[in-house]
Amino acid sequence: MAVLYAGPPTLTEAINAAALLNTALGDGFTADVLQTMRSEDSILVRAESDGALLGAATAHVLGDAARERLAVRLQTANYLVEGLAGLQVGELKASAVAPHARRRGIGTALVEARMDFLREAGCSIVTVASWITPAPKSSSQGLLARYGFEPVVRIRGFWSKGSFTEYPCPDCGLACLCSAMIMVKDLR
């Protein structure tokens, strides 16, 4: 049985979580995880069993600049961007479950713990970018849809250099061709 730990990690816990995320999703998640050590607006959720890390995920409450970047993403889908003004907006960020631990409810538990954090932080809207790759992979879209997230817009080359983010893709590298499905859940 996996045990969830949510909150500021120790340096060792942060490094281990970043290693899992970097292996599953591509290098670039260390800073995201380390941010959870020093910010009340961020959280790292870890799933462990017998001292082994089975899953890790982060979430953040968006500041003004990040909310503006989100508005640019959502404008391409004619989403009511004006509706974000003055609202507290949260984002489910990186999430990974170790391959041997999948299909045991860990991904669901990671989503639920992060959503609890964002609700308690006063978020009215939560967004997530779900990775879409040409190769068959375990995608979070089904899990997020079951949790009430609605797909809003598919953005091609979402992780490419100079795009919305610059995480190197484990499939494509920095010249990433992978898309992201931006999904939104309204908590109001």
PDB file of C-alpha atoms in Angstrom:
ATOM      1  CA  MET A   1       0.000   0.000   0.000  1.00  0.00           C
ATOM      2  CA  ALA A   2       1.380   3.397  -1.020  1.00  0.00           C
ATOM      3  CA  VAL A   3       1.530   6.226   1.490  1.00  0.00           C
ATOM      4  CA  LEU A   4       1.145   9.827   0.294  1.00  0.00           C
ATOM      5  CA  TYR A   5       3.299  12.642   1.582  1.00  0.00           C
ATOM      6  CA  ALA A   6       2.282  16.173   0.651  1.00  0.00           C
ATOM      7  CA  GLY A   7       4.124  19.341   1.516  1.00  0.00           C
ATOM      8  CA  PRO A   8       7.625  20.733   1.570  1.00  0.00           C
ATOM      9  CA  PRO A   9      10.130  17.925   0.933  1.00  0.00           C
ATOM     10  CA  THR A  10      13.573  17.479   2.369  1.00  0.00           C
ATOM     11  CA  LEU A  11      16.412  18.027  -0.095  1.00  0.00           C
ATOM     12  CA  THR A  12      16.850  14.257  -0.533  1.00  0.00           C
ATOM     13  CA  GLU A  13      13.106  13.765  -1.131  1.00  0.00           C
ATOM     14  CA  ALA A  14      13.133  16.597  -3.673  1.00  0.00           C
ATOM     15  CA  ILE A  15      16.129  15.153  -5.511  1.00  0.00           C
ATOM     16  CA  ASN A  16      14.545  11.686  -5.647  1.00  0.00           C
ATOM     17  CA  ALA A  17      11.219  13.103  -6.881  1.00  0.00           C
ATOM     18  CA  ALA A  18      12.996  15.197  -9.520  1.00  0.00           C
ATOM     19  CA  ALA A  19      14.912  12.116 -10.688  1.00  0.00           C
ATOM     20  CA  LEU A  20      11.644  10.178 -11.174  1.00  0.00           C
ATOM     21  CA  LEU A  21      10.023  13.082 -13.038  1.00  0.00           C
ATOM     22  CA  ASN A  22      13.126  13.679 -15.186  1.00  0.00           C
ATOM     23  CA  THR A  23      13.302   9.984 -16.117  1.00  0.00           C
ATOM     24  CA  ALA A  24       9.623   9.792 -17.034  1.00  0.00           C
ATOM     25  CA  LEU A  25       9.129  13.198 -18.628  1.00  0.00           C
ATOM     26  CA  GLY A  26      12.548  14.468 -19.688  1.00  0.00           C
ATOM     27  CA  ASP A  27      15.147  16.615 -17.955  1.00  0.00           C
ATOM     28  CA  GLY A  28      14.025  19.948 -16.626  1.00  0.00           C
ATOM     29  CA  PHE A  29      11.885  19.203 -13.583  1.00  0.00           C
ATOM     30  CA  THR A  30      14.491  19.670 -10.858  1.00  0.00           C
ATOM     31  CA  ALA A  31      13.809  23.416 -10.519  1.00  0.00           C
ATOM     32  CA  ASP A  32      10.049  22.767 -10.438  1.00  0.00           C
ATOM     33  CA  VAL A  33      10.450  20.317  -7.559  1.00  0.00           C
ATOM     34  CA  LEU A  34      12.959  22.479  -5.672  1.00  0.00           C
ATOM     35  CA  GLN A  35      10.481  25.384  -5.863  1.00  0.00           C
ATOM     36  CA  THR A  36       8.121  23.346  -3.674  1.00  0.00           C
ATOM     37  CA  MET A  37      10.717  23.520  -0.880  1.00  0.00           C
ATOM     38  CA  ARG A  38      10.520  27.287  -0.571  1.00  0.00           C
ATOM     39  CA  SER A  39       7.069  28.339  -1.746  1.00  0.00           C
ATOM     40  CA  GLU A  40       3.737  28.227   0.046  1.00  0.00           C
ATOM     41  CA  ASP A  41       2.081  28.405  -3.396  1.00  0.00           C
ATOM     42  CA  SER A  42       3.578  25.078  -4.544  1.00  0.00           C
ATOM     43  CA  ILE A  43       3.352  21.496  -3.392  1.00  0.00           C
ATOM     44  CA  LEU A  44       5.162  18.232  -4.001  1.00  0.00           C
ATOM     45  CA  VAL A  45       3.129  15.076  -3.463  1.00  0.00           C
ATOM     46  CA  ARG A  46       5.041  11.796  -3.177  1.00  0.00           C
ATOM     47  CA  ALA A  47       3.735   8.234  -3.074  1.00  0.00           C
ATOM     48  CA  GLU A  48       6.010   5.773  -1.291  1.00  0.00           C
ATOM     49  CA  SER A  49       5.916   2.159  -0.197  1.00  0.00           C
ATOM     50  CA  ASP A  50       8.549   0.551   2.015  1.00  0.00           C
ATOM     51  CA  GLY A  51      10.834   3.549   1.463  1.00  0.00           C
ATOM     52  CA  ALA A  52      10.631   3.330  -2.342  1.00  0.00           C
ATOM     53  CA  LEU A  53       9.328   6.290  -4.325  1.00  0.00           C
ATOM     54  CA  LEU A  54       6.419   5.140  -6.512  1.00  0.00           C
ATOM     55  CA  GLY A  55       5.108   8.467  -7.771  1.00  0.00           C
ATOM     56  CA  ALA A  56       5.644  12.195  -7.581  1.00  0.00           C
ATOM     57  CA  ALA A  57       3.678  15.229  -8.714  1.00  0.00           C
ATOM     58  CA  THR A  58       3.703  18.996  -8.281  1.00  0.00           C
ATOM     59  CA  ALA A  59       1.091  21.737  -8.346  1.00  0.00           C
ATOM     60  CA  HIS A  60       1.282  25.518  -8.144  1.00  0.00           C
ATOM     61  CA  VAL A  61      -0.972  28.483  -7.567  1.00  0.00           C
ATOM     62  CA  LEU A  62      -0.282  30.750 -10.531  1.00  0.00           C
ATOM     63  CA  GLY A  63       1.030  34.247 -10.051  1.00  0.00           C
ATOM     64  CA  ASP A  64       0.086  37.124 -12.338  1.00  0.00           C
ATOM     65  CA  ALA A  65       2.736  36.432 -15.013  1.00  0.00           C
ATOM     66  CA  ALA A  66       1.898  32.717 -15.191  1.00  0.00           C
ATOM     67  CA  ARG A  67      -1.827  33.517 -15.337  1.00  0.00           C
ATOM     68  CA  GLU A  68      -1.121  35.826 -18.324  1.00  0.00           C
ATOM     69  CA  ARG A  69       0.823  33.021 -20.099  1.00  0.00           C
ATOM     70  CA  LEU A  70      -2.137  30.724 -19.471  1.00  0.00           C
ATOM     71  CA  ALA A  71      -4.480  33.315 -20.972  1.00  0.00           C
ATOM     72  CA  VAL A  72      -2.370  33.305 -24.164  1.00  0.00           C
ATOM     73  CA  ARG A  73      -2.675  29.503 -24.351  1.00  0.00           C
ATOM     74  CA  LEU A  74      -6.424  29.583 -23.822  1.00  0.00           C
ATOM     75  CA  GLN A  75      -7.079  32.409 -26.302  1.00  0.00           C
ATOM     76  CA  THR A  76      -6.275  30.009 -29.136  1.00  0.00           C
ATOM     77  CA  ALA A  77      -9.383  28.033 -28.097  1.00  0.00           C
ATOM     78  CA  ASN A  78     -11.606  31.068 -27.529  1.00  0.00           C
ATOM     79  CA  TYR A  79     -11.791  30.120 -23.856  1.00  0.00           C
ATOM     80  CA  LEU A  80     -13.226  32.913 -21.722  1.00  0.00           C
ATOM     81  CA  VAL A  81      -9.876  34.413 -20.775  1.00  0.00           C
ATOM     82  CA  GLU A  82     -11.553  37.458 -19.249  1.00  0.00           C
ATOM     83  CA  GLY A  83     -13.078  35.052 -16.750  1.00  0.00           C
ATOM     84  CA  LEU A  84      -9.630  34.421 -15.247  1.00  0.00           C
ATOM     85  CA  ALA A  85      -9.125  38.028 -14.145  1.00  0.00           C
ATOM     86  CA  GLY A  86      -9.221  38.289 -10.386  1.00  0.00           C
ATOM     87  CA  LEU A  87      -9.500  34.529  -9.879  1.00  0.00           C
ATOM     88  CA  GLN A  88      -7.015  32.338  -8.074  1.00  0.00           C
ATOM     89  CA  VAL A  89      -5.829  29.825 -10.696  1.00  0.00           C
ATOM     90  CA  GLY A  90      -3.982  26.600  -9.969  1.00  0.00           C
ATOM     91  CA  GLU A  91      -1.954  24.346 -12.218  1.00  0.00           C
ATOM     92  CA  LEU A  92      -1.255  20.650 -11.962  1.00  0.00           C
ATOM     93  CA  LYS A  93       2.336  20.449 -13.115  1.00  0.00           C
ATOM     94  CA  ALA A  94       4.582  17.439 -13.512  1.00  0.00           C
ATOM     95  CA  SER A  95       3.318  14.001 -12.540  1.00  0.00           C
ATOM     96  CA  ALA A  96       4.867  10.563 -12.906  1.00  0.00           C
ATOM     97  CA  VAL A  97       4.303   7.089 -11.539  1.00  0.00           C
ATOM     98  CA  ALA A  98       7.107   4.527 -11.699  1.00  0.00           C
ATOM     99  CA  PRO A  99       6.347   1.973 -14.454  1.00  0.00           C
ATOM    100  CA  HIS A 100       6.182  -0.967 -12.010  1.00  0.00           C
ATOM    101  CA  ALA A 101       3.663   0.911  -9.823  1.00  0.00           C
ATOM    102  CA  ARG A 102       1.128   1.898 -12.487  1.00  0.00           C
ATOM    103  CA  ARG A 103      -2.520   0.793 -12.492  1.00  0.00           C
ATOM    104  CA  ARG A 104      -2.641   0.780  -8.686  1.00  0.00           C
ATOM    105  CA  GLY A 105      -4.455   4.088  -8.104  1.00  0.00           C
ATOM    106  CA  ILE A 106      -1.311   6.113  -7.434  1.00  0.00           C
ATOM    107  CA  GLY A 107      -1.950   8.568 -10.289  1.00  0.00           C
ATOM    108  CA  THR A 108      -5.480   9.168  -8.995  1.00  0.00           C
ATOM    109  CA  ALA A 109      -4.185   9.729  -5.462  1.00  0.00           C
ATOM    110  CA  LEU A 110      -1.604  12.227  -6.753  1.00  0.00           C
ATOM    111  CA  VAL A 111      -4.324  14.175  -8.592  1.00  0.00           C
ATOM    112  CA  GLU A 112      -6.635  14.176  -5.551  1.00  0.00           C
ATOM    113  CA  ALA A 113      -3.925  15.392  -3.153  1.00  0.00           C
ATOM    114  CA  ARG A 114      -2.900  18.215  -5.484  1.00  0.00           C
ATOM    115  CA  MET A 115      -6.528  19.229  -6.054  1.00  0.00           C
ATOM    116  CA  ASP A 116      -7.070  19.334  -2.273  1.00  0.00           C
ATOM    117  CA  PHE A 117      -4.057  21.660  -1.967  1.00  0.00           C
ATOM    118  CA  LEU A 118      -5.323  23.965  -4.742  1.00  0.00           C
ATOM    119  CA  ARG A 119      -8.859  24.067  -3.288  1.00  0.00           C
ATOM    120  CA  GLU A 120      -7.457  24.956   0.148  1.00  0.00           C
ATOM    121  CA  ALA A 121      -5.367  27.684  -1.533  1.00  0.00           C
ATOM    122  CA  GLY A 122      -8.609  29.217  -2.834  1.00  0.00           C
ATOM    123  CA  CYS A 123      -8.267  28.303  -6.515  1.00  0.00           C
ATOM    124  CA  SER A 124     -11.417  28.655  -8.610  1.00  0.00           C
ATOM    125  CA  ILE A 125      -9.912  27.249 -11.820  1.00  0.00           C
ATOM    126  CA  VAL A 126      -7.322  24.479 -12.241  1.00  0.00           C
ATOM    127  CA  THR A 127      -5.482  23.845 -15.487  1.00  0.00           C
ATOM    128  CA  VAL A 128      -3.111  21.145 -16.707  1.00  0.00           C
ATOM    129  CA  ALA A 129      -1.128  20.443 -19.874  1.00  0.00           C
ATOM    130  CA  SER A 130      -1.416  16.737 -20.713  1.00  0.00           C
ATOM    131  CA  TRP A 131       1.400  15.376 -22.878  1.00  0.00           C
ATOM    132  CA  ILE A 132       0.481  13.891 -26.270  1.00  0.00           C
ATOM    133  CA  THR A 133       3.263  12.004 -28.051  1.00  0.00           C
ATOM    134  CA  PRO A 134       3.350  10.199 -31.385  1.00  0.00           C
ATOM    135  CA  ALA A 135       4.587   7.066 -29.624  1.00  0.00           C
ATOM    136  CA  PRO A 136       2.115   5.110 -27.505  1.00  0.00           C
ATOM    137  CA  LYS A 137       2.607   6.235 -23.918  1.00  0.00           C
ATOM    138  CA  SER A 138       0.728   6.281 -20.720  1.00  0.00           C
ATOM    139  CA  SER A 139      -1.255   9.523 -20.922  1.00  0.00           C
ATOM    140  CA  SER A 140      -2.929  11.420 -18.129  1.00  0.00           C
ATOM    141  CA  GLN A 141      -5.868  12.565 -20.300  1.00  0.00           C
ATOM    142  CA  GLY A 142      -8.203   9.724 -19.329  1.00  0.00           C
ATOM    143  CA  LEU A 143      -7.470  10.122 -15.629  1.00  0.00           C
ATOM    144  CA  LEU A 144      -7.944  13.883 -15.805  1.00  0.00           C
ATOM    145  CA  ALA A 145     -11.208  13.539 -17.760  1.00  0.00           C
ATOM    146  CA  ARG A 146     -12.521  11.106 -15.122  1.00  0.00           C
ATOM    147  CA  TYR A 147     -11.633  13.723 -12.525  1.00  0.00           C
ATOM    148  CA  GLY A 148     -13.730  16.351 -14.349  1.00  0.00           C
ATOM    149  CA  PHE A 149     -11.123  18.159 -16.443  1.00  0.00           C
ATOM    150  CA  GLU A 150     -12.357  19.275 -19.855  1.00  0.00           C
ATOM    151  CA  PRO A 151     -10.071  19.451 -22.898  1.00  0.00           C
ATOM    152  CA  VAL A 152      -9.863  23.038 -24.143  1.00  0.00           C
ATOM    153  CA  VAL A 153      -7.140  23.242 -26.792  1.00  0.00           C
ATOM    154  CA  ARG A 154      -4.436  21.059 -28.316  1.00  0.00           C
ATOM    155  CA  ILE A 155      -1.190  22.948 -28.810  1.00  0.00           C
ATOM    156  CA  ARG A 156       1.313  21.407 -31.223  1.00  0.00           C
ATOM    157  CA  GLY A 157       4.981  21.649 -30.290  1.00  0.00           C
ATOM    158  CA  PHE A 158       4.013  22.734 -26.783  1.00  0.00           C
ATOM    159  CA  TRP A 159       7.356  21.730 -25.257  1.00  0.00           C
ATOM    160  CA  SER A 160       9.560  22.932 -28.128  1.00  0.00           C
ATOM    161  CA  LYS A 161      12.336  25.436 -27.479  1.00  0.00           C
ATOM    162  CA  GLY A 162      10.921  28.946 -27.520  1.00  0.00           C
ATOM    163  CA  SER A 163       7.381  27.710 -27.003  1.00  0.00           C
ATOM    164  CA  PHE A 164       5.389  27.883 -23.764  1.00  0.00           C
ATOM    165  CA  THR A 165       7.997  25.880 -21.872  1.00  0.00           C
ATOM    166  CA  GLU A 166      11.436  24.520 -22.642  1.00  0.00           C
ATOM    167  CA  TYR A 167      11.528  21.067 -21.051  1.00  0.00           C
ATOM    168  CA  PRO A 168      13.486  18.683 -23.252  1.00  0.00           C
ATOM    169  CA  CYS A 169      11.247  15.878 -24.482  1.00  0.00           C
ATOM    170  CA  PRO A 170      12.403  12.312 -23.713  1.00  0.00           C
ATOM    171  CA  ASP A 171      11.067  11.253 -27.132  1.00  0.00           C
ATOM    172  CA  CYS A 172      12.091  14.173 -29.359  1.00  0.00           C
ATOM    173  CA  GLY A 173      14.750  16.104 -27.432  1.00  0.00           C
ATOM    174  CA  LEU A 174      14.806  19.893 -27.588  1.00  0.00           C
ATOM    175  CA  ALA A 175      13.320  19.890 -31.087  1.00  0.00           C
ATOM    176  CA  CYS A 176      10.126  18.514 -29.582  1.00  0.00           C
ATOM    177  CA  LEU A 177       7.185  17.879 -31.868  1.00  0.00           C
ATOM    178  CA  CYS A 178       4.872  16.614 -29.142  1.00  0.00           C
ATOM    179  CA  SER A 179       1.573  18.324 -28.470  1.00  0.00           C
ATOM    180  CA  ALA A 180      -0.154  19.118 -25.229  1.00  0.00           C
ATOM    181  CA  MET A 181      -3.856  19.048 -24.493  1.00  0.00           C
ATOM    182  CA  ILE A 182      -4.689  21.955 -22.221  1.00  0.00           C
ATOM    183  CA  MET A 183      -7.426  20.837 -19.846  1.00  0.00           C
ATOM    184  CA  VAL A 184      -9.392  22.948 -17.364  1.00  0.00           C
ATOM    185  CA  LYS A 185     -11.545  22.235 -14.333  1.00  0.00           C
ATOM    186  CA  ASP A 186     -13.787  24.918 -12.879  1.00  0.00           C
ATOM    187  CA  LEU A 187     -14.084  24.534  -9.099  1.00  0.00           C
ATOM    188  CA  ARG A 188     -16.749  27.211  -8.646  1.00  0.00           C
TER     189      ARG A 188
END
